[in-house]
Short mmCIF file of C-alpha atoms in Angstrom, two decimals:
data_model
loop_
_atom_site.label_atom_id
_atom_site.label_comp_id
_atom_site.label_asym_id
_atom_site.label_seq_id
_atom_site.Cartn_x
_atom_site.Cartn_y
_atom_site.Cartn_z
CA MET A 17 -7.90 -10.22 -5.28
CA LYS A 18 -7.69 -6.44 -5.30
CA THR A 19 -6.54 -4.40 -2.46
CA ILE A 20 -6.17 -0.66 -1.42
CA LEU A 21 -2.83 0.58 -0.11
CA THR A 22 -2.49 3.93 1.69
CA VAL A 23 0.69 5.71 2.47
CA ILE A 24 0.93 8.60 4.82
CA GLY A 25 3.81 10.57 6.29
CA LYS A 26 6.19 13.41 6.18
CA ASP A 27 7.34 14.06 2.61
CA GLN A 28 10.91 12.75 1.88
CA THR A 29 12.56 11.24 -1.13
CA GLY A 30 12.57 7.40 -1.78
CA ILE A 31 8.91 6.87 -0.43
CA ILE A 32 7.43 6.14 -3.86
CA ALA A 33 10.68 4.08 -4.79
CA GLY A 34 10.82 2.08 -1.59
CA ILE A 35 7.02 1.10 -1.61
CA SER A 36 7.10 0.39 -5.36
CA GLN A 37 10.26 -1.82 -5.07
CA LYS A 38 8.74 -3.83 -2.27
CA LEU A 39 5.50 -4.54 -4.38
CA TYR A 40 7.64 -5.59 -7.15
CA GLU A 41 9.54 -8.01 -4.71
CA LEU A 42 6.20 -9.38 -3.74
CA ASN A 43 4.84 -9.73 -7.28
CA ILE A 44 2.23 -7.31 -6.71
CA ASN A 45 0.83 -5.18 -9.62
CA ILE A 46 -0.02 -1.60 -9.38
CA LEU A 47 -3.43 -0.90 -11.18
CA ASP A 48 -3.93 2.65 -10.16
CA VAL A 49 -2.07 5.17 -8.14
CA SER A 50 -2.69 8.62 -6.96
CA GLN A 51 -0.43 10.60 -4.73
CA THR A 52 0.05 14.20 -3.54
CA ILE A 53 2.05 16.50 -1.25
CA MET A 54 -0.20 18.24 1.34
CA GLY A 55 2.02 20.92 2.92
CA GLU A 56 4.88 18.84 4.36
CA TYR A 57 2.98 15.51 4.23
CA PHE A 58 3.08 12.83 1.58
CA THR A 59 -0.13 10.95 0.73
CA MET A 60 -0.44 8.05 -1.63
CA ILE A 61 -3.31 5.52 -2.44
CA MET A 62 -2.86 2.49 -4.73
CA LEU A 63 -5.19 -0.05 -6.11
CA LEU A 64 -3.40 -3.18 -6.15
CA ASP A 65 -3.72 -6.73 -7.83
CA LEU A 66 -2.66 -9.50 -5.52
CA ASN A 67 -3.59 -12.39 -7.66
CA LYS A 68 0.08 -13.49 -8.16
CA ILE A 69 1.43 -13.20 -4.58
CA GLU A 70 3.14 -16.38 -3.13
CA GLN A 71 2.59 -15.55 0.60
CA PRO A 72 -0.67 -15.49 2.77
CA PHE A 73 -2.23 -11.92 2.74
CA ASP A 74 -1.38 -11.30 6.40
CA GLU A 75 2.14 -11.83 5.75
CA VAL A 76 2.28 -9.35 2.71
CA LYS A 77 0.34 -6.91 4.89
CA GLN A 78 3.01 -7.30 7.59
CA THR A 79 6.00 -6.99 5.14
CA LEU A 80 4.37 -3.78 3.65
CA THR A 81 3.91 -2.55 7.27
CA VAL A 82 7.69 -2.91 8.06
CA THR A 83 8.56 -1.36 4.75
CA GLY A 84 6.59 1.86 5.77
CA GLU A 85 8.37 1.80 9.36
CA GLN A 86 11.68 1.63 7.48
CA LEU A 87 10.63 4.59 5.27
CA LYS A 88 9.00 6.43 8.42
CA VAL A 89 5.56 6.37 6.98
CA LYS A 90 2.20 4.85 7.92
CA VAL A 91 1.28 1.94 5.47
CA ASN A 92 -2.13 0.38 5.49
CA LEU A 93 -3.33 -2.45 3.11
CA GLN A 94 -6.96 -3.32 3.10
CA ARG A 95 -9.02 -5.75 1.01
CA GLU A 96 -11.20 -3.94 -1.58
CA GLU A 97 -14.45 -5.18 -0.30
CA ILE A 98 -13.74 -4.14 3.32
CA PHE A 99 -12.67 -0.71 2.07
CA ASP A 100 -15.77 -0.54 -0.05
CA ALA A 101 -17.81 -1.63 2.99
CA MET A 102 -16.33 0.99 5.29
CA HIS A 103 -16.89 3.83 3.01
CA ARG A 104 -20.51 2.93 2.08
CA LEU A 105 -21.61 4.02 5.77
#
């Protein structure tokens, strides 16, 4: 299953490292990534492959949300088909 992960928050050191480490721990592969700094804000979007996860999707999503809270950023994980449907309107 492919998913879209977005990360937004005040720029600080360790955001990419923290998110990437958690993805590694969850056995999630990063297929593509784009990140930029907009003024004082960090933004990142990733295309992920969740085919090898060992937990239910909702648990993975919650884990990444908590990781974002620890890093003081907003993390959102969406299934690719939902993301695509939302942006077709």
